[in-house]
Amino acid sequence: MDERIVIVDSGTGLTLTEEQLDERSAVAIVQLRRRGVRVGDTVLICLPVGPDLLVAADAVIAVGGVAWPVPADLDACVLQERIQASGARVLISDLPQALEAAEESRVRIVMSVADLHSYPNSRELSTQSDRIVPSASGG
Amino acid sequence: MTPHNLPAEPNRFVGRARDVAELGTLVRQHRVVTLSGVGGIGKTRLSLRVAAQAAPWFSDGVWLVELGRIGDSGLIVNEMAEVLGVRDEIPGRLLDGLRVRLREARALILLDNCEHLVERCAQLVAGLIAECPCLRFLLTSREPLRIPGELVWRVPPLELPDADHPDAESVLLFVERAAAAGAREVTASMADIVRLCRALDGLPLALELAAARTSLLSPGRIADRIGNRFGLLTLGDRTAPPRQRTLLATVEWSHDLLQPKERVLLRRLSVFAGLFDLGLAERVCADGGILRKAELLDLLSGLVDKSLVLHHDARGRYRLLETIRQYAAERLAEAGEDARLRDRHLRVICEEMERCYEGGSLDRRMPWSERFPHFVRGRGLLDDCRIAVDWAVESRDPVLGLRLARAALSILAVRGDLGESVGWHERLLALDLSAVPGDLIAVAKGGLAYGLEVGDELARAEELIVQAVEEQKKHPYTHWLGITYNVALTVFFRTGQSERALRYLEELEAAASAHDDLFNLATARIAQLNLALFRGQVRYARRRGEEALALARESGHHWTLARALTHLGAVAEADGDLEAAMAHHTAALPLLEDMDNRVELARCHAKIGRVAAGLRDYAAARRHLAAGLALSRQSGQRRGIVRALMALADLAQAQDDLEGAVLAAAAGTALRESIGQYGTPGRVQQLLAPARARLGEGRVALLWARGMDGSPEEVAARVLDSDLAAAPPFGPPAPAGSRYGGLTCREQEIAGLLTRGLSNRVIALELVISPATVAKHVANIMEKLGFTSRAQIAVWAAEHGLDADHQAAREADIERA
């Protein structure tokens, strides 16, 4: 197995190997699709710089979407303007200010980082665990 | 065709094409989808559209449950049960019935307007999806439930026009509705329309309200006027989100444009629970002063034209959108008319129910076809009855409340569910009764005892029923006394006090004959039949049954007729005359169907099934037992399921299928024990003895254990030898699983490469594609195979010969060929 480290979180020092990145991307792609993201769709990503941001961007691109990153530390008004201007249907974020700014936008679905990570147990019972936030990554 | 109760769309649905398509997929993939957003954004309309389009995937139906009309979270279960046809088995245990109904159901339940009941909805939905694997929910709510498995989908406003898209959704909706409202040349000034759509934030309800006024006001003038209002908003929370304020401003604007009389009518209409017709609106809302009865139709039509009231169906019923109803209710309270109008609503609903009771009368000799519409009408008033009883309790008006509960009793009894009336009576009888006429209290005690007896609360029933009889005897005779006598003798027979029961039976017979009360005389005859049958006097029993039948025919009441036939069937069975039993039961079947009495109907099917088995008509027996079982499941009747399983055991035994007989008896016994119902162990032993002799002790013990563990459905399917259990799990089945699980060639290739533990980047290099493309293929494979990791794919690929070695071998094969 390829153990090459491809991402380091500068804040926590946690690393992601190439295999972990591939795994997370695949799961995130499935989750994006399950929420109806299609080729050409804009997906807002408002996350702090770090592995989750990269995984999210990777997955959005792989699913055929247009990644539209928004800095997490923008002032509320600017954040709201940017979100409105994007016309995006999906927003990936855990940040309260981003969720609030999305209230009056055209965003249909907000995905948390936990949503990107969790994979349903089976297709039939899929979403039972969908929004259970794993305690380790809840935020 | 999927069964459903979705209303027809009142006008064309505009826009949101992709949203509808996307949600159609989401409701199949996610257990709970919640459409959230402010009032007026179009959640309800969108949800109805999505539900209708998703219908083909839900073979057990798509069911709309409107929660806006109920104020008490305890009634959510009642509403759901009503929509799904679940009947109360034991009062207060309706939720168990729902679980039985939904456990195996591939159904979509649409809960509309959950916001005021979010907590209870969350509990209920979470519980049901955990227990019912194929059930899906679609909800509309201003607030999400916040439960595991919920996908929150925020409904956006309609798209606003811009330079590139002058024909945005919001413009299309406005123009369409304006044209429908009779506006001419509304499109003359597109710039004004664009301005208006922007001012209204693309909110569908605001657009509808504005468009309804275009026959008199141009879009430009409307935009100016509504624009002015934002600064002037006097009501509501000034910190509310902009969309909410826009809507409020628009509703207020539309309201203020109404004629004074229209305003009065609109606010008064908010007292109805749901649907209402012109007649009810006249009686509740007209007061002979401000609003005269003769003007109501014109005023109501005016409100419909302004899109504030919706014309619901061809039967001439109307309703208010939830957002408008809330606004109107606030205006009613503000005008200080709340209590007066609710008083009047209580009075009118009470009178209307009494009229239905009179119309379905017990004493007149009249054909059923003339009576039955009164029952249907009474049933349609049930939602209004609930809030009227609530008001009677709140305003301490036991007289009207008890009169209403009394009238509703006969309507509820014909259909076989008295559970809810128990609560009504209990709450009303707890009020100060000093000003209530004694006969009304006495009848109410009888009504309460009736519901308690049905729910097996015999001790409480006994105490009440004695009082009810004695107190009613002090007043002139009514049917209610006859009915009370019947409850009394049932209670005393059931508690083993036959002396007292007999005394009441004699009194009933004497009183009913003296007052020419055919209904209750027939009841007395049936009680005599039961008693005779119990004592083994078959001929006497049959004679009483025939008398009951003649009385029922004379009075024309189908409920009595069905009871007489059913009891005659039981007598014939006891006498061993199976042909006669079959004829009686079969004659009762259509009557019960007509009354929608699902509990008795299921029982009737089970009886026919058993008799048919005795007559060796096994095909008919299977048909009826299957029908009875399905009906019991659909109406959530576990006792009915027990009965059907026991009858199936008899059928299996008659067909010499001893294994099936043991399985069915075991499953029936397990279910019976789980609901704490007493059985007749003798009957089961009778069945087990020959099975033990033929199959051996060990085999029977094993089968018994399997039957006890098995689900009633599986066991029934096994005995009926049908393949109920083999239906595909969901909708159009996936194309027959090819050898490689439907993977494309490229996906097979990548799955093969994963067995070598390669990263996406390396695979991308090898296949000369981008890493993102590899990631997409991997995700596709996971989705198609239902896997959660790349390692699982690798194992699967190796097992299916997709790994490199096998690949090489296959290629070599191909070259050799």
PDB file of C-alpha atoms in Angstrom, chain B residues 116-249:
ATOM      1  CA  HIS B 116     -45.746  23.890  15.755  1.00  0.00           C
ATOM      2  CA  LEU B 117     -45.341  20.228  16.701  1.00  0.00           C
ATOM      3  CA  VAL B 118     -41.674  19.709  15.896  1.00  0.00           C
ATOM      4  CA  GLU B 119     -40.738  17.894  19.080  1.00  0.00           C
ATOM      5  CA  ARG B 120     -43.459  15.258  18.905  1.00  0.00           C
ATOM      6  CA  CYS B 121     -43.012  14.883  15.142  1.00  0.00           C
ATOM      7  CA  ALA B 122     -39.314  14.250  15.685  1.00  0.00           C
ATOM      8  CA  GLN B 123     -40.004  11.497  18.210  1.00  0.00           C
ATOM      9  CA  LEU B 124     -42.677   9.915  16.119  1.00  0.00           C
ATOM     10  CA  VAL B 125     -40.798   9.997  12.824  1.00  0.00           C
ATOM     11  CA  ALA B 126     -37.566   8.754  14.399  1.00  0.00           C
ATOM     12  CA  GLY B 127     -39.454   5.880  16.029  1.00  0.00           C
ATOM     13  CA  LEU B 128     -41.300   4.889  12.883  1.00  0.00           C
ATOM     14  CA  ILE B 129     -38.298   4.911  10.562  1.00  0.00           C
ATOM     15  CA  ALA B 130     -36.384   2.776  13.033  1.00  0.00           C
ATOM     16  CA  GLU B 131     -39.150   0.176  13.028  1.00  0.00           C
ATOM     17  CA  CYS B 132     -40.397   0.345   9.451  1.00  0.00           C
ATOM     18  CA  PRO B 133     -37.529  -0.254   7.044  1.00  0.00           C
ATOM     19  CA  CYS B 134     -39.283   0.725   3.821  1.00  0.00           C
ATOM     20  CA  LEU B 135     -41.099   3.779   5.097  1.00  0.00           C
ATOM     21  CA  ARG B 136     -40.108   7.258   3.906  1.00  0.00           C
ATOM     22  CA  PHE B 137     -41.139  10.668   5.160  1.00  0.00           C
ATOM     23  CA  LEU B 138     -41.390  13.976   3.360  1.00  0.00           C
ATOM     24  CA  LEU B 139     -42.058  16.883   5.687  1.00  0.00           C
ATOM     25  CA  THR B 140     -42.731  20.558   5.399  1.00  0.00           C
ATOM     26  CA  SER B 141     -41.761  22.641   8.368  1.00  0.00           C
ATOM     27  CA  ARG B 142     -40.383  26.055   9.100  1.00  0.00           C
ATOM     28  CA  GLU B 143     -38.028  24.303  11.503  1.00  0.00           C
ATOM     29  CA  PRO B 144     -36.236  21.012  10.814  1.00  0.00           C
ATOM     30  CA  LEU B 145     -36.806  18.060  13.148  1.00  0.00           C
ATOM     31  CA  ARG B 146     -33.092  17.546  13.811  1.00  0.00           C
ATOM     32  CA  ILE B 147     -33.195  13.785  13.939  1.00  0.00           C
ATOM     33  CA  PRO B 148     -30.685  11.276  12.574  1.00  0.00           C
ATOM     34  CA  GLY B 149     -31.354  10.492   8.955  1.00  0.00           C
ATOM     35  CA  GLU B 150     -33.095  13.761   8.207  1.00  0.00           C
ATOM     36  CA  LEU B 151     -32.053  15.580   5.056  1.00  0.00           C
ATOM     37  CA  VAL B 152     -32.941  19.231   5.459  1.00  0.00           C
ATOM     38  CA  TRP B 153     -33.775  20.804   2.109  1.00  0.00           C
ATOM     39  CA  ARG B 154     -34.213  24.566   2.195  1.00  0.00           C
ATOM     40  CA  VAL B 155     -36.844  25.708  -0.234  1.00  0.00           C
ATOM     41  CA  PRO B 156     -35.603  28.818  -2.041  1.00  0.00           C
ATOM     42  CA  PRO B 157     -37.880  31.501  -3.441  1.00  0.00           C
ATOM     43  CA  LEU B 158     -38.614  31.387  -7.157  1.00  0.00           C
ATOM     44  CA  GLU B 159     -35.790  32.608  -9.386  1.00  0.00           C
ATOM     45  CA  LEU B 160     -35.707  36.345  -9.898  1.00  0.00           C
ATOM     46  CA  PRO B 161     -35.373  37.869 -13.347  1.00  0.00           C
ATOM     47  CA  ASP B 162     -32.104  39.437 -14.468  1.00  0.00           C
ATOM     48  CA  ALA B 163     -30.776  40.750 -17.736  1.00  0.00           C
ATOM     49  CA  ASP B 164     -30.017  37.240 -19.030  1.00  0.00           C
ATOM     50  CA  HIS B 165     -33.218  35.646 -17.761  1.00  0.00           C
ATOM     51  CA  PRO B 166     -36.148  38.014 -18.109  1.00  0.00           C
ATOM     52  CA  ASP B 167     -38.451  34.969 -18.081  1.00  0.00           C
ATOM     53  CA  ALA B 168     -37.431  33.719 -14.645  1.00  0.00           C
ATOM     54  CA  GLU B 169     -39.746  31.464 -12.621  1.00  0.00           C
ATOM     55  CA  SER B 170     -41.126  34.311 -10.542  1.00  0.00           C
ATOM     56  CA  VAL B 171     -42.114  36.268 -13.645  1.00  0.00           C
ATOM     57  CA  LEU B 172     -43.740  33.218 -15.207  1.00  0.00           C
ATOM     58  CA  LEU B 173     -45.788  32.556 -12.085  1.00  0.00           C
ATOM     59  CA  PHE B 174     -46.915  36.148 -11.789  1.00  0.00           C
ATOM     60  CA  VAL B 175     -47.907  36.433 -15.442  1.00  0.00           C
ATOM     61  CA  GLU B 176     -49.697  33.106 -15.417  1.00  0.00           C
ATOM     62  CA  ARG B 177     -51.738  33.920 -12.323  1.00  0.00           C
ATOM     63  CA  ALA B 178     -52.440  37.470 -13.467  1.00  0.00           C
ATOM     64  CA  ALA B 179     -53.838  36.118 -16.725  1.00  0.00           C
ATOM     65  CA  ALA B 180     -55.959  33.657 -14.756  1.00  0.00           C
ATOM     66  CA  ALA B 181     -57.253  36.567 -12.668  1.00  0.00           C
ATOM     67  CA  GLY B 182     -58.456  38.196 -15.863  1.00  0.00           C
ATOM     68  CA  ALA B 183     -55.802  40.898 -16.133  1.00  0.00           C
ATOM     69  CA  ARG B 184     -55.276  42.183 -19.640  1.00  0.00           C
ATOM     70  CA  GLU B 185     -52.030  43.379 -21.109  1.00  0.00           C
ATOM     71  CA  VAL B 186     -50.264  42.670 -17.872  1.00  0.00           C
ATOM     72  CA  THR B 187     -47.078  42.006 -19.790  1.00  0.00           C
ATOM     73  CA  ALA B 188     -47.143  45.465 -21.362  1.00  0.00           C
ATOM     74  CA  SER B 189     -44.664  46.701 -18.820  1.00  0.00           C
ATOM     75  CA  MET B 190     -42.127  43.995 -18.212  1.00  0.00           C
ATOM     76  CA  ALA B 191     -39.926  46.390 -16.300  1.00  0.00           C
ATOM     77  CA  ASP B 192     -42.672  46.813 -13.668  1.00  0.00           C
ATOM     78  CA  ILE B 193     -43.192  43.089 -13.397  1.00  0.00           C
ATOM     79  CA  VAL B 194     -39.476  42.586 -12.875  1.00  0.00           C
ATOM     80  CA  ARG B 195     -39.516  45.275 -10.209  1.00  0.00           C
ATOM     81  CA  LEU B 196     -42.504  43.683  -8.476  1.00  0.00           C
ATOM     82  CA  CYS B 197     -41.012  40.192  -8.499  1.00  0.00           C
ATOM     83  CA  ARG B 198     -37.878  41.587  -6.914  1.00  0.00           C
ATOM     84  CA  ALA B 199     -39.850  43.538  -4.332  1.00  0.00           C
ATOM     85  CA  LEU B 200     -41.685  40.345  -3.440  1.00  0.00           C
ATOM     86  CA  ASP B 201     -38.418  38.383  -3.156  1.00  0.00           C
ATOM     87  CA  GLY B 202     -39.810  35.759  -5.529  1.00  0.00           C
ATOM     88  CA  LEU B 203     -42.073  34.429  -2.768  1.00  0.00           C
ATOM     89  CA  PRO B 204     -44.777  32.369  -4.470  1.00  0.00           C
ATOM     90  CA  LEU B 205     -47.588  33.230  -2.063  1.00  0.00           C
ATOM     91  CA  ALA B 206     -46.780  36.938  -2.260  1.00  0.00           C
ATOM     92  CA  LEU B 207     -46.750  36.691  -6.063  1.00  0.00           C
ATOM     93  CA  GLU B 208     -50.117  34.920  -6.054  1.00  0.00           C
ATOM     94  CA  LEU B 209     -51.676  37.522  -3.788  1.00  0.00           C
ATOM     95  CA  ALA B 210     -50.319  40.340  -5.942  1.00  0.00           C
ATOM     96  CA  ALA B 211     -51.364  38.703  -9.216  1.00  0.00           C
ATOM     97  CA  ALA B 212     -54.904  38.266  -7.894  1.00  0.00           C
ATOM     98  CA  ARG B 213     -55.198  42.071  -7.818  1.00  0.00           C
ATOM     99  CA  THR B 214     -53.965  42.807 -11.318  1.00  0.00           C
ATOM    100  CA  SER B 215     -57.427  43.144 -12.763  1.00  0.00           C
ATOM    101  CA  LEU B 216     -57.671  46.438 -10.884  1.00  0.00           C
ATOM    102  CA  LEU B 217     -54.106  47.513 -10.206  1.00  0.00           C
ATOM    103  CA  SER B 218     -51.167  47.515 -12.596  1.00  0.00           C
ATOM    104  CA  PRO B 219     -47.983  45.673 -11.571  1.00  0.00           C
ATOM    105  CA  GLY B 220     -46.232  49.034 -11.242  1.00  0.00           C
ATOM    106  CA  ARG B 221     -48.790  50.409  -8.795  1.00  0.00           C
ATOM    107  CA  ILE B 222     -48.705  47.206  -6.759  1.00  0.00           C
ATOM    108  CA  ALA B 223     -44.915  47.372  -6.595  1.00  0.00           C
ATOM    109  CA  ASP B 224     -45.091  50.996  -5.390  1.00  0.00           C
ATOM    110  CA  ARG B 225     -47.648  50.284  -2.723  1.00  0.00           C
ATOM    111  CA  ILE B 226     -46.028  47.170  -1.351  1.00  0.00           C
ATOM    112  CA  GLY B 227     -42.659  48.915  -1.434  1.00  0.00           C
ATOM    113  CA  ASN B 228     -44.064  51.623   0.814  1.00  0.00           C
ATOM    114  CA  ARG B 229     -45.250  49.100   3.301  1.00  0.00           C
ATOM    115  CA  PHE B 230     -41.937  47.659   4.292  1.00  0.00           C
ATOM    116  CA  GLY B 231     -41.200  50.728   6.332  1.00  0.00           C
ATOM    117  CA  LEU B 232     -44.662  50.733   7.811  1.00  0.00           C
ATOM    118  CA  LEU B 233     -44.891  47.188   9.040  1.00  0.00           C
ATOM    119  CA  THR B 234     -46.810  47.385  12.258  1.00  0.00           C
ATOM    120  CA  LEU B 235     -47.090  43.735  13.016  1.00  0.00           C
ATOM    121  CA  GLY B 236     -44.781  40.918  13.791  1.00  0.00           C
ATOM    122  CA  ASP B 237     -41.179  40.734  14.684  1.00  0.00           C
ATOM    123  CA  ARG B 238     -39.126  43.525  13.151  1.00  0.00           C
ATOM    124  CA  THR B 239     -36.021  41.404  13.404  1.00  0.00           C
ATOM    125  CA  ALA B 240     -37.620  38.585  11.422  1.00  0.00           C
ATOM    126  CA  PRO B 241     -35.752  37.548   8.280  1.00  0.00           C
ATOM    127  CA  PRO B 242     -36.437  39.753   5.242  1.00  0.00           C
ATOM    128  CA  ARG B 243     -38.422  37.085   3.405  1.00  0.00           C
ATOM    129  CA  GLN B 244     -40.770  36.716   6.323  1.00  0.00           C
ATOM    130  CA  ARG B 245     -41.269  40.468   6.482  1.00  0.00           C
ATOM    131  CA  THR B 246     -41.909  40.612   2.737  1.00  0.00           C
ATOM    132  CA  LEU B 247     -44.591  38.005   3.040  1.00  0.00           C
ATOM    133  CA  LEU B 248     -46.214  39.631   6.023  1.00  0.00           C
ATOM    134  CA  ALA B 249     -46.234  42.972   4.241  1.00  0.00           C
TER     135      ALA B 249
END
